[in-house]
Coordinates of N, CA and C in Angstrom, one line a residue:
R1 N 0.8 -1.2 0.0 CA 0.0 0.0 0.0 C 0.9 1.3 0.0
G2 N 2.2 1.1 -0.1 CA 3.1 2.3 -0.1 C 2.9 3.2 -1.3
I3 N 2.3 2.7 -2.4 CA 2.1 3.5 -3.6 C 0.9 4.4 -3.5
L4 N 0.0 4.2 -2.5 CA -1.2 4.9 -2.4 C -1.0 6.3 -1.7
I5 N -1.7 7.3 -2.2 CA -1.5 8.7 -1.7 C -2.5 9.0 -0.7
D6 N -2.1 9.9 0.3 CA -3.0 10.3 1.3 C -4.3 11.0 0.7
N7 N -5.4 10.8 1.3 CA -6.7 11.4 0.8 C -6.6 12.9 0.7
D8 N -5.9 13.5 1.6 CA -5.9 15.0 1.5 C -4.8 15.6 0.5
D9 N -4.2 14.7 -0.2 CA -3.3 15.2 -1.3 C -4.0 15.9 -2.3
D10 N -3.4 17.0 -2.9 CA -4.1 17.8 -3.9 C -4.5 17.0 -5.1
H11 N -3.7 16.1 -5.5 CA -4.1 15.3 -6.7 C -5.4 14.5 -6.4
V12 N -5.5 13.9 -5.2 CA -6.7 13.2 -4.9 C -7.9 14.1 -4.8
Q13 N -7.7 15.2 -4.1 CA -8.8 16.1 -4.0 C -9.3 16.7 -5.3
N14 N -8.4 17.0 -6.2 CA -8.7 17.6 -7.5 C -9.5 16.6 -8.3
E15 N -9.1 15.3 -8.2 CA -9.8 14.3 -8.9 C -11.2 14.1 -8.3
L16 N -11.4 14.2 -7.0 CA -12.7 14.1 -6.4 C -13.6 15.2 -6.9
T17 N -13.0 16.4 -7.0 CA -13.8 17.6 -7.5 C -14.2 17.3 -9.0
R18 N -13.3 16.9 -9.8 CA -13.6 16.6 -11.2 C -14.7 15.6 -11.4
R19 N -14.6 14.5 -10.6 CA -15.6 13.5 -10.7 C -17.0 14.0 -10.2
S20 N -16.9 14.8 -9.2 CA -18.2 15.3 -8.7 C -18.9 16.2 -9.7
I21 N -18.1 16.9 -10.5 CA -18.7 17.8 -11.5 C -19.2 17.0 -12.8
V22 N -18.3 16.0 -13.2 CA -18.6 15.2 -14.4 C -19.7 14.3 -14.1
G23 N -19.7 13.6 -13.0 CA -20.7 12.6 -12.7 C -20.6 11.3 -13.5
L24 N -21.6 10.5 -13.5 CA -21.5 9.2 -14.1 C -21.9 9.4 -15.6
T25 N -21.0 9.8 -16.4 CA -21.3 10.1 -17.8 C -20.9 8.9 -18.7
A26 N -19.9 8.1 -18.2 CA -19.5 6.9 -19.0 C -20.6 5.9 -19.2
Q27 N -20.7 5.4 -20.4 CA -21.7 4.4 -20.7 C -21.1 3.0 -20.5
N28 N -21.2 2.5 -19.3 CA -20.7 1.2 -18.9 C -21.8 0.2 -19.2
P29 N -21.6 -0.8 -20.0 CA -22.6 -1.8 -20.3 C -23.1 -2.5 -19.0
A30 N -22.2 -2.6 -18.0 CA -22.6 -3.3 -16.8 C -23.7 -2.5 -16.1
E31 N -23.9 -1.2 -16.4 CA -25.0 -0.4 -15.7 C -26.3 -0.7 -16.3
Q32 N -26.4 -1.4 -17.4 CA -27.7 -1.6 -18.0 C -28.3 -2.9 -17.6
N33 N -29.6 -2.9 -17.2 CA -30.3 -4.1 -16.8 C -29.6 -4.9 -15.7
W34 N -29.0 -4.2 -14.7 CA -28.2 -4.9 -13.7 C -29.0 -5.6 -12.6
P35 N -30.2 -5.2 -12.2 CA -31.0 -5.8 -11.1 C -31.2 -7.3 -11.3
P36 N -31.6 -7.8 -12.5 CA -31.8 -9.2 -12.7 C -30.4 -10.0 -12.6
V37 N -29.3 -9.4 -13.0 CA -28.0 -10.0 -12.9 C -27.7 -10.2 -11.5
H38 N -27.9 -9.2 -10.6 CA -27.7 -9.3 -9.2 C -28.5 -10.3 -8.5
Q39 N -29.8 -10.4 -8.9 CA -30.7 -11.3 -8.3 C -30.3 -12.8 -8.7
E40 N -29.9 -13.0 -9.9 CA -29.4 -14.3 -10.3 C -28.1 -14.7 -9.5
Y41 N -27.2 -13.7 -9.3 CA -26.0 -14.0 -8.5 C -26.3 -14.4 -7.1
Y42 N -27.2 -13.6 -6.5 CA -27.6 -13.9 -5.1 C -28.2 -15.3 -5.0
A43 N -29.1 -15.6 -5.9 CA -29.8 -16.9 -5.9 C -28.8 -18.1 -6.1
A44 N -27.8 -17.9 -7.0 CA -26.8 -18.9 -7.3 C -25.9 -19.2 -6.2
N45 N -25.7 -18.1 -5.3 CA -24.8 -18.2 -4.2 C -25.5 -18.4 -2.8
N46 N -26.8 -18.7 -2.9 CA -27.6 -18.9 -1.7 C -27.6 -17.7 -0.8
L47 N -27.7 -16.5 -1.4 CA -27.7 -15.3 -0.6 C -29.1 -14.7 -0.6
R48 N -29.5 -14.0 0.5 CA -30.7 -13.3 0.5 C -30.6 -12.0 -0.3
W49 N -31.6 -11.7 -1.1 CA -31.6 -10.4 -1.8 C -32.1 -9.3 -0.9
I50 N -31.1 -8.6 -0.3 CA -31.4 -7.5 0.6 C -30.5 -6.3 0.3
A51 N -31.0 -5.2 0.7 CA -30.2 -3.9 0.5 C -29.2 -3.8 1.6
L52 N -27.9 -4.1 1.3 CA -26.9 -4.0 2.3 C -26.4 -2.5 2.4
K53 N -26.1 -2.2 3.7 CA -25.6 -0.8 3.9 C -24.1 -0.8 3.9
P54 N -23.4 0.3 3.6 CA -22.0 0.3 3.6 C -21.5 0.4 5.0
K55 N -20.2 0.1 5.2 CA -19.6 0.3 6.5 C -19.5 1.8 6.8
R56 N -19.5 2.1 8.1 CA -19.6 3.5 8.5 C -18.6 4.4 7.8
A57 N -17.3 4.0 7.8 CA -16.3 4.8 7.2 C -16.5 4.9 5.7
T58 N -16.9 3.9 5.1 CA -17.2 3.9 3.6 C -18.3 4.9 3.3
G59 N -19.4 4.7 4.0 CA -20.6 5.5 3.7 C -20.4 7.0 4.0
G60 N -19.4 7.3 4.9 CA -19.1 8.7 5.2 C -18.1 9.3 4.2
S61 N -17.6 8.6 3.3 CA -16.7 9.1 2.3 C -17.4 9.9 1.2
A62 N -16.8 11.0 0.9 CA -17.4 11.8 -0.2 C -17.3 11.1 -1.5
W63 N -16.4 10.2 -1.7 CA -16.3 9.4 -2.9 C -17.5 8.4 -3.0
Y64 N -18.0 7.9 -1.9 CA -19.1 6.9 -1.9 C -20.3 7.5 -2.6
G65 N -20.5 8.8 -2.5 CA -21.7 9.4 -3.1 C -21.6 9.5 -4.6
L66 N -20.4 9.2 -5.2 CA -20.2 9.2 -6.6 C -20.6 7.8 -7.3
L67 N -20.8 6.8 -6.4 CA -21.1 5.5 -7.0 C -22.5 5.4 -7.5
S68 N -22.7 4.6 -8.6 CA -24.0 4.2 -9.0 C -24.6 3.2 -8.0
E69 N -25.9 3.0 -8.1 CA -26.6 2.0 -7.2 C -26.0 0.6 -7.4
R70 N -25.7 0.3 -8.7 CA -25.0 -1.0 -9.0 C -23.7 -1.1 -8.3
Q71 N -22.9 -0.1 -8.4 CA -21.5 -0.1 -7.8 C -21.6 -0.2 -6.3
S72 N -22.5 0.6 -5.7 CA -22.6 0.6 -4.3 C -23.0 -0.8 -3.7
Q73 N -23.9 -1.5 -4.5 CA -24.3 -2.8 -4.0 C -23.2 -3.8 -4.1
I74 N -22.4 -3.7 -5.2 CA -21.2 -4.6 -5.3 C -20.2 -4.4 -4.2
L75 N -20.0 -3.1 -3.9 CA -19.0 -2.7 -2.9 C -19.5 -3.2 -1.5
N76 N -20.8 -2.9 -1.2 CA -21.4 -3.3 0.1 C -21.3 -4.8 0.3
L77 N -21.7 -5.5 -0.7 CA -21.6 -7.0 -0.6 C -20.2 -7.5 -0.3
G78 N -19.2 -6.9 -1.0 CA -17.9 -7.4 -0.8 C -17.4 -7.0 0.6
Q79 N -17.8 -5.9 1.1 CA -17.3 -5.5 2.4 C -18.0 -6.4 3.5
H80 N -19.2 -6.8 3.3 CA -19.9 -7.7 4.3 C -19.3 -9.1 4.2
Q81 N -18.8 -9.5 3.0 CA -18.2 -10.8 2.9 C -16.8 -11.0 3.3
I82 N -16.0 -10.0 3.0 CA -14.5 -10.1 3.3 C -14.0 -8.9 4.0
G83 N -14.8 -8.0 4.4 CA -14.3 -6.8 5.2 C -13.9 -5.7 4.2
T84 N -13.2 -4.7 4.8 CA -12.9 -3.5 4.0 C -11.4 -3.4 3.6
S85 N -10.6 -4.4 4.1 CA -9.2 -4.4 3.8 C -8.9 -5.0 2.5
H86 N -9.4 -4.5 1.4 CA -9.1 -5.0 0.1 C -9.5 -3.9 -1.0
A87 N -9.1 -4.1 -2.2 CA -9.4 -3.2 -3.3 C -10.3 -4.0 -4.3
R88 N -11.3 -3.4 -4.9 CA -12.2 -4.1 -5.7 C -12.6 -3.2 -6.9
D89 N -12.6 -3.8 -8.1 CA -12.9 -3.1 -9.3 C -14.4 -3.1 -9.5
L90 N -15.0 -1.9 -9.4 CA -16.4 -1.8 -9.5 C -17.0 -1.5 -10.9
S91 N -16.1 -1.6 -11.9 CA -16.5 -1.4 -13.3 C -17.1 -2.7 -13.9
Q92 N -16.8 -3.8 -13.2 CA -17.2 -5.1 -13.7 C -18.6 -5.5 -13.1
T93 N -19.2 -6.6 -13.7 CA -20.4 -7.1 -13.1 C -20.2 -7.8 -11.8
I94 N -21.3 -8.0 -11.1 CA -21.2 -8.6 -9.7 C -20.6 -10.0 -9.7
G95 N -20.7 -10.7 -10.8 CA -20.2 -12.1 -10.8 C -18.7 -12.2 -11.3
R96 N -18.2 -11.1 -11.7 CA -16.7 -11.1 -12.1 C -16.1 -9.8 -11.7
T97 N -16.0 -9.6 -10.4 CA -15.5 -8.4 -9.8 C -14.0 -8.6 -9.3
P98 N -13.0 -8.2 -10.1 CA -11.6 -8.5 -9.6 C -11.4 -7.8 -8.3
T99 N -10.7 -8.6 -7.4 CA -10.5 -8.1 -6.0 C -9.0 -8.4 -5.7
S100 N -8.4 -7.5 -4.9 CA -7.0 -7.7 -4.4 C -6.9 -9.0 -3.6
T101 N -5.7 -9.5 -3.6 CA -5.4 -10.7 -2.8 C -4.1 -10.4 -2.0
M102 N -3.8 -11.4 -1.1 CA -2.6 -11.2 -0.3 C -1.5 -12.2 -0.8
F103 N -0.3 -11.8 -0.8 CA 0.9 -12.7 -1.0 C 1.8 -12.4 0.1
R104 N 1.9 -13.4 1.0 CA 2.7 -13.2 2.3 C 2.2 -11.9 3.0
T105 N 3.0 -10.9 3.0 CA 2.5 -9.7 3.7 C 2.2 -8.5 2.8
S106 N 2.2 -8.8 1.5 CA 2.0 -7.8 0.5 C 0.6 -7.9 -0.1
V107 N 0.0 -6.8 -0.5 CA -1.3 -6.7 -1.2 C -1.0 -6.8 -2.7
V108 N -1.7 -7.7 -3.3 CA -1.6 -7.9 -4.8 C -2.8 -7.3 -5.4
A109 N -2.7 -6.2 -6.2 CA -3.8 -5.6 -6.8 C -4.3 -6.4 -8.0
P110 N -5.6 -6.2 -8.4 CA -6.0 -6.8 -9.7 C -5.3 -6.2 -10.8
T111 N -5.3 -6.9 -12.0 CA -4.7 -6.3 -13.2 C -5.2 -4.9 -13.5
I112 N -4.3 -4.0 -13.7 CA -4.7 -2.6 -14.0 C -5.2 -2.5 -15.4
L113 N -6.4 -2.1 -15.6 CA -7.0 -2.0 -16.9 C -7.5 -0.6 -17.2
P114 N -7.6 -0.2 -18.5 CA -8.1 1.1 -18.8 C -9.6 1.2 -18.4
G115 N -10.0 2.3 -17.8 CA -11.4 2.4 -17.5 C -11.9 1.7 -16.2
M116 N -11.0 1.0 -15.6 CA -11.4 0.3 -14.3 C -11.7 1.3 -13.2
Q117 N -12.5 0.9 -12.3 CA -12.9 1.7 -11.2 C -12.5 1.0 -9.9
L118 N -11.2 1.1 -9.5 CA -10.7 0.3 -8.4 C -11.0 1.0 -7.1
W119 N -11.9 0.5 -6.3 CA -12.2 1.1 -5.0 C -11.2 0.6 -4.0
L120 N -10.6 1.5 -3.3 CA -9.6 1.2 -2.3 C -10.2 1.2 -0.9
G121 N -10.0 0.1 -0.2 CA -10.6 -0.1 1.1 C -9.6 0.5 2.2
W122 N -9.3 -0.2 3.2 CA -8.5 0.2 4.3 C -9.0 1.6 4.8
Q123 N -8.0 2.5 5.0 CA -8.4 3.9 5.5 C -8.7 4.8 4.4
F124 N -8.7 4.4 3.1 CA -8.8 5.3 2.0 C -10.3 5.5 1.6
N125 N -11.0 4.5 1.3 CA -12.4 4.6 0.9 C -12.7 5.5 -0.2
R126 N -12.0 5.2 -1.3 CA -12.1 6.1 -2.5 C -11.6 5.2 -3.7
F127 N -11.7 5.8 -4.9 CA -11.2 5.2 -6.1 C -9.7 5.4 -6.2
M128 N -9.0 4.5 -6.8 CA -7.6 4.7 -7.1 C -7.5 5.8 -8.2
I129 N -6.6 6.7 -8.2 CA -6.4 7.7 -9.2 C -5.3 7.3 -10.2
G130 N -5.2 8.0 -11.3 CA -4.3 7.6 -12.3 C -2.8 7.5 -11.9
R131 N -2.3 8.4 -11.2 CA -0.9 8.3 -10.8 C -0.6 7.1 -9.9
E132 N -1.6 6.7 -9.1 CA -1.4 5.5 -8.3 C -1.4 4.3 -9.1
A133 N -2.2 4.3 -10.2 CA -2.3 3.1 -11.1 C -0.9 3.0 -11.8
L134 N -0.3 4.1 -12.2 CA 1.0 4.0 -12.8 C 2.1 3.5 -11.9
M135 N 2.0 4.0 -10.6 CA 3.0 3.5 -9.6 C 2.7 2.0 -9.3
A136 N 1.5 1.5 -9.4 CA 1.2 0.1 -9.2 C 1.8 -0.7 -10.3
Q137 N 2.0 -0.1 -11.5 CA 2.7 -0.8 -12.6 C 4.2 -0.7 -12.5
G138 N 4.7 0.0 -11.5 CA 6.1 0.1 -11.3 C 6.8 1.3 -11.8
Y139 N 6.1 2.4 -12.2 CA 6.7 3.6 -12.7 C 7.0 4.5 -11.6
P140 N 8.2 5.1 -11.6 CA 8.7 5.9 -10.4 C 7.8 7.2 -10.2
R141 N 7.5 7.4 -8.9 CA 6.6 8.5 -8.6 C 7.2 9.9 -8.9
Q142 N 8.5 10.0 -8.8 CA 9.1 11.3 -9.1 C 8.9 11.7 -10.5
H143 N 8.9 10.8 -11.4 CA 8.6 11.1 -12.8 C 7.2 11.4 -13.1
I144 N 6.3 10.7 -12.4 CA 4.9 10.9 -12.5 C 4.5 12.3 -12.0
D145 N 5.0 12.6 -10.8 CA 4.7 13.9 -10.2 C 5.2 15.1 -11.0
A146 N 6.3 14.8 -11.8 CA 6.8 15.9 -12.6 C 5.9 16.3 -13.8
A147 N 5.0 15.4 -14.1 CA 4.1 15.7 -15.2 C 3.1 16.8 -14.9
D148 N 2.8 17.6 -15.9 CA 1.8 18.7 -15.7 C 0.4 18.1 -15.5
S149 N -0.2 18.4 -14.4 CA -1.5 17.8 -14.1 C -2.6 18.3 -15.0
Q150 N -2.4 19.5 -15.6 CA -3.4 20.0 -16.5 C -3.3 19.3 -17.9
A151 N -2.1 19.1 -18.3 CA -1.9 18.4 -19.6 C -2.1 16.9 -19.5
F152 N -1.9 16.3 -18.3 CA -2.0 14.9 -18.2 C -2.9 14.6 -17.0
P153 N -4.2 14.7 -17.1 CA -5.1 14.5 -16.0 C -5.1 13.0 -15.6
E154 N -5.7 12.8 -14.4 CA -5.7 11.5 -13.8 C -6.3 10.4 -14.7
A155 N -7.4 10.8 -15.4 CA -8.1 9.8 -16.2 C -7.1 9.3 -17.3
F156 N -6.3 10.3 -17.9 CA -5.4 10.0 -18.9 C -4.3 9.1 -18.4
L157 N -3.8 9.4 -17.2 CA -2.7 8.6 -16.5 C -3.2 7.2 -16.3
H158 N -4.5 7.1 -15.9 CA -5.0 5.7 -15.6 C -5.1 4.9 -16.9
D159 N -5.5 5.6 -18.0 CA -5.5 4.8 -19.3 C -4.1 4.4 -19.7
L160 N -3.1 5.3 -19.4 CA -1.7 4.9 -19.7 C -1.3 3.7 -18.9
A161 N -1.7 3.7 -17.6 CA -1.3 2.5 -16.8 C -2.0 1.3 -17.2
G162 N -3.3 1.4 -17.7 CA -4.1 0.2 -18.1 C -3.6 -0.3 -19.4
N163 N -3.0 0.5 -20.2 CA -2.4 0.0 -21.5 C -1.0 -0.3 -21.4
A164 N -0.4 -0.2 -20.3 CA 1.0 -0.5 -20.1 C 1.2 -1.9 -19.5
F165 N 2.3 -2.3 -19.1 CA 2.6 -3.6 -18.4 C 3.5 -3.3 -17.3
A166 N 3.4 -4.2 -16.3 CA 4.2 -4.0 -15.1 C 5.7 -4.0 -15.4
S167 N 6.4 -2.9 -14.9 CA 7.8 -2.8 -15.2 C 8.7 -3.9 -14.8
P168 N 8.4 -4.7 -13.8 CA 9.2 -5.9 -13.5 C 9.3 -6.9 -14.7
L169 N 8.4 -6.8 -15.6 CA 8.5 -7.7 -16.8 C 9.7 -7.3 -17.6
I170 N 10.1 -6.1 -17.6 CA 11.4 -5.7 -18.3 C 12.5 -6.4 -17.7
L171 N 12.6 -6.4 -16.4 CA 13.7 -7.1 -15.7 C 13.7 -8.6 -16.0
A172 N 12.5 -9.2 -16.1 CA 12.3 -10.6 -16.4 C 12.9 -10.9 -17.8
V173 N 12.6 -10.1 -18.8 CA 13.0 -10.2 -20.1 C 14.6 -10.1 -20.2
L174 N 15.1 -9.1 -19.5 CA 16.6 -9.0 -19.4 C 17.3 -10.2 -18.8
I175 N 16.7 -10.7 -17.7 CA 17.3 -11.9 -17.1 C 17.3 -13.1 -18.0
A176 N 16.1 -13.3 -18.7 CA 16.0 -14.4 -19.6 C 16.9 -14.3 -20.7
G177 N 17.1 -13.1 -21.3 CA 18.0 -12.9 -22.4 C 19.4 -13.1 -22.0
L178 N 19.8 -12.5 -20.9 CA 21.2 -12.7 -20.4 C 21.5 -14.1 -20.0
G179 N 20.5 -14.8 -19.4 CA 20.7 -16.2 -19.0 C 20.8 -17.1 -20.2
A180 N 20.3 -16.7 -21.4 CA 20.4 -17.5 -22.6 C 21.7 -17.4 -23.3
I181 N 22.5 -16.4 -22.9 CA 23.8 -16.2 -23.6 C 24.7 -17.4 -23.6
E182 N 24.8 -18.1 -22.5 CA 25.7 -19.2 -22.4 C 25.3 -20.4 -23.2
H183 N 24.1 -20.4 -23.7 CA 23.6 -21.4 -24.6 C 23.8 -21.1 -26.1
W184 N 24.3 -19.9 -26.4 CA 24.5 -19.6 -27.8 C 25.6 -20.4 -28.4
P185 N 25.5 -20.8 -29.7 CA 26.5 -21.6 -30.3 C 27.9 -20.8 -30.3
S186 N 29.0 -21.6 -30.1 CA 30.3 -21.0 -30.1 C 30.6 -20.4 -31.4
G187 N 31.4 -19.3 -31.3 CA 31.8 -18.6 -32.6 C 32.9 -17.6 -32.2
D188 N 33.0 -16.6 -33.1 CA 34.0 -15.6 -32.8 C 33.6 -14.8 -31.6
E189 N 34.6 -14.6 -30.7 CA 34.3 -14.0 -29.4 C 33.8 -12.5 -29.6
A190 N 34.5 -11.8 -30.5 CA 34.1 -10.4 -30.8 C 32.7 -10.3 -31.3
D191 N 32.3 -11.3 -32.2 CA 30.9 -11.3 -32.7 C 29.9 -11.5 -31.6
R192 N 30.3 -12.4 -30.7 CA 29.4 -12.7 -29.5 C 29.2 -11.5 -28.6
D193 N 30.3 -10.8 -28.4 CA 30.3 -9.6 -27.5 C 29.4 -8.6 -28.2
Q194 N 29.5 -8.4 -29.5 CA 28.6 -7.4 -30.1 C 27.2 -7.8 -30.1
E195 N 26.9 -9.1 -30.2 CA 25.5 -9.6 -30.2 C 24.9 -9.4 -28.8
V196 N 25.8 -9.6 -27.7 CA 25.3 -9.3 -26.4 C 24.9 -7.8 -26.2
K197 N 25.8 -6.9 -26.7 CA 25.6 -5.5 -26.6 C 24.3 -5.1 -27.4
D198 N 24.1 -5.7 -28.6 CA 22.9 -5.4 -29.3 C 21.7 -5.9 -28.6
A199 N 21.7 -7.1 -28.0 CA 20.6 -7.6 -27.3 C 20.2 -6.7 -26.1
V200 N 21.2 -6.3 -25.3 CA 21.0 -5.4 -24.2 C 20.5 -4.0 -24.6
A201 N 21.0 -3.5 -25.7 CA 20.6 -2.2 -26.3 C 19.1 -2.3 -26.7
L202 N 18.8 -3.4 -27.3 CA 17.4 -3.6 -27.8 C 16.4 -3.6 -26.6
A203 N 16.8 -4.3 -25.5 CA 16.0 -4.4 -24.3 C 15.9 -3.0 -23.6
L204 N 17.0 -2.2 -23.7 CA 17.0 -0.9 -23.0 C 16.4 0.2 -23.9
G205 N 16.2 -0.1 -25.1 CA 15.7 0.9 -26.0 C 16.8 1.9 -26.5
V206 N 18.1 1.5 -26.5 CA 19.1 2.4 -27.0 C 19.8 1.8 -28.1
G207 N 20.6 2.6 -28.9 CA 21.4 2.0 -30.0 C 22.5 1.2 -29.5
G208 N 22.9 0.1 -30.3 CA 24.0 -0.7 -29.9 C 25.3 0.0 -29.8
S209 N 25.4 1.1 -30.6 CA 26.7 1.8 -30.6 C 26.8 2.6 -29.3
D210 N 25.6 2.9 -28.6 CA 25.7 3.7 -27.4 C 26.3 2.9 -26.3
L211 N 26.4 1.6 -26.4 CA 27.0 0.7 -25.4 C 28.5 0.5 -25.7
G212 N 29.0 1.1 -26.7 CA 30.5 1.0 -26.9 C 30.7 -0.1 -27.9
G213 N 31.9 -0.1 -28.5 CA 32.1 -1.1 -29.6 C 33.5 -1.8 -29.5
S214 N 34.5 -1.2 -28.9 CA 35.8 -1.8 -29.0 C 36.4 -2.0 -27.6
D215 N 37.4 -2.9 -27.5 CA 38.0 -3.2 -26.2 C 38.7 -2.0 -25.6
S216 N 39.1 -1.1 -26.5 CA 39.9 0.0 -26.0 C 39.1 1.0 -25.2
D217 N 37.7 1.0 -25.4 CA 36.9 1.9 -24.6 C 36.0 1.1 -23.7
S218 N 36.4 0.0 -23.2 CA 35.5 -0.9 -22.4 C 35.2 -0.2 -21.1
G219 N 36.0 0.7 -20.6 CA 35.7 1.4 -19.4 C 34.4 2.3 -19.6
S220 N 34.4 3.0 -20.8 CA 33.2 3.9 -21.0 C 32.0 3.0 -21.3
D221 N 32.2 1.8 -21.9 CA 31.1 0.9 -22.1 C 30.4 0.6 -20.8
S222 N 31.1 0.2 -19.8 CA 30.5 -0.1 -18.5 C 29.8 1.1 -17.9
A223 N 30.3 2.3 -18.1 CA 29.7 3.5 -17.5 C 28.4 3.7 -18.2
A224 N 28.4 3.5 -19.6 CA 27.2 3.8 -20.3 C 26.1 2.8 -19.9
V225 N 26.4 1.5 -19.8 CA 25.4 0.6 -19.3 C 24.9 0.9 -17.9
G226 N 25.8 1.3 -17.0 CA 25.5 1.6 -15.7 C 24.5 2.8 -15.6
D227 N 24.9 3.8 -16.5 CA 24.0 5.0 -16.5 C 22.6 4.7 -16.9
V228 N 22.5 3.9 -18.0 CA 21.2 3.5 -18.5 C 20.4 2.7 -17.4
A229 N 21.1 1.8 -16.8 CA 20.4 0.9 -15.8 C 19.9 1.8 -14.6
E230 N 20.8 2.7 -14.2 CA 20.4 3.5 -13.0 C 19.3 4.5 -13.4
G231 N 19.2 4.9 -14.7 CA 18.2 5.8 -15.1 C 16.9 5.1 -15.2

């Protein structure tokens, strides 16, 4: 939960204001003809069809008033079933609502998607905003905070996060590629060195020449790789 921003942060408050003005304008197919879907879900899970109330802290949140009736019912049901210490995507139907899980002592968020409405439990009781979604994908907060909030609103940042992939995947690809080097067929050592540099350059998104090319400047090669990795 270290990626989540305090509720009184300007970015959070500005997004609350924006959503309060805009309202529920998005045409989510899940909002259409939802009562029969909920009734079927309750019947299939041997639950009584009743109007559940939110937990006190949730109901007192200004964000809760932004929910549609369908979203509030999904949220209230989830809180009564598993408590408030979780995150739940309210953009989906009641039968397929992605919810956070636990791995050891860490909270694992659902897959970040464009247009998702991830409600944060715990002490937050609000939707995740765009910059938090980017940080959940592993992008550094200092770079996100440097972005102009007017030019890059939270909804835009959330779409970026939903269309991206988690940054640890880059590390996984690098490890897999470097681990495969020892299995390459034997050949000219200089050619193999250049192939390694080209592979690393491709993964890092830089030109192979940027990583150096000759033994005489191997010191600068290491510095270049180090600079890119640290960046």
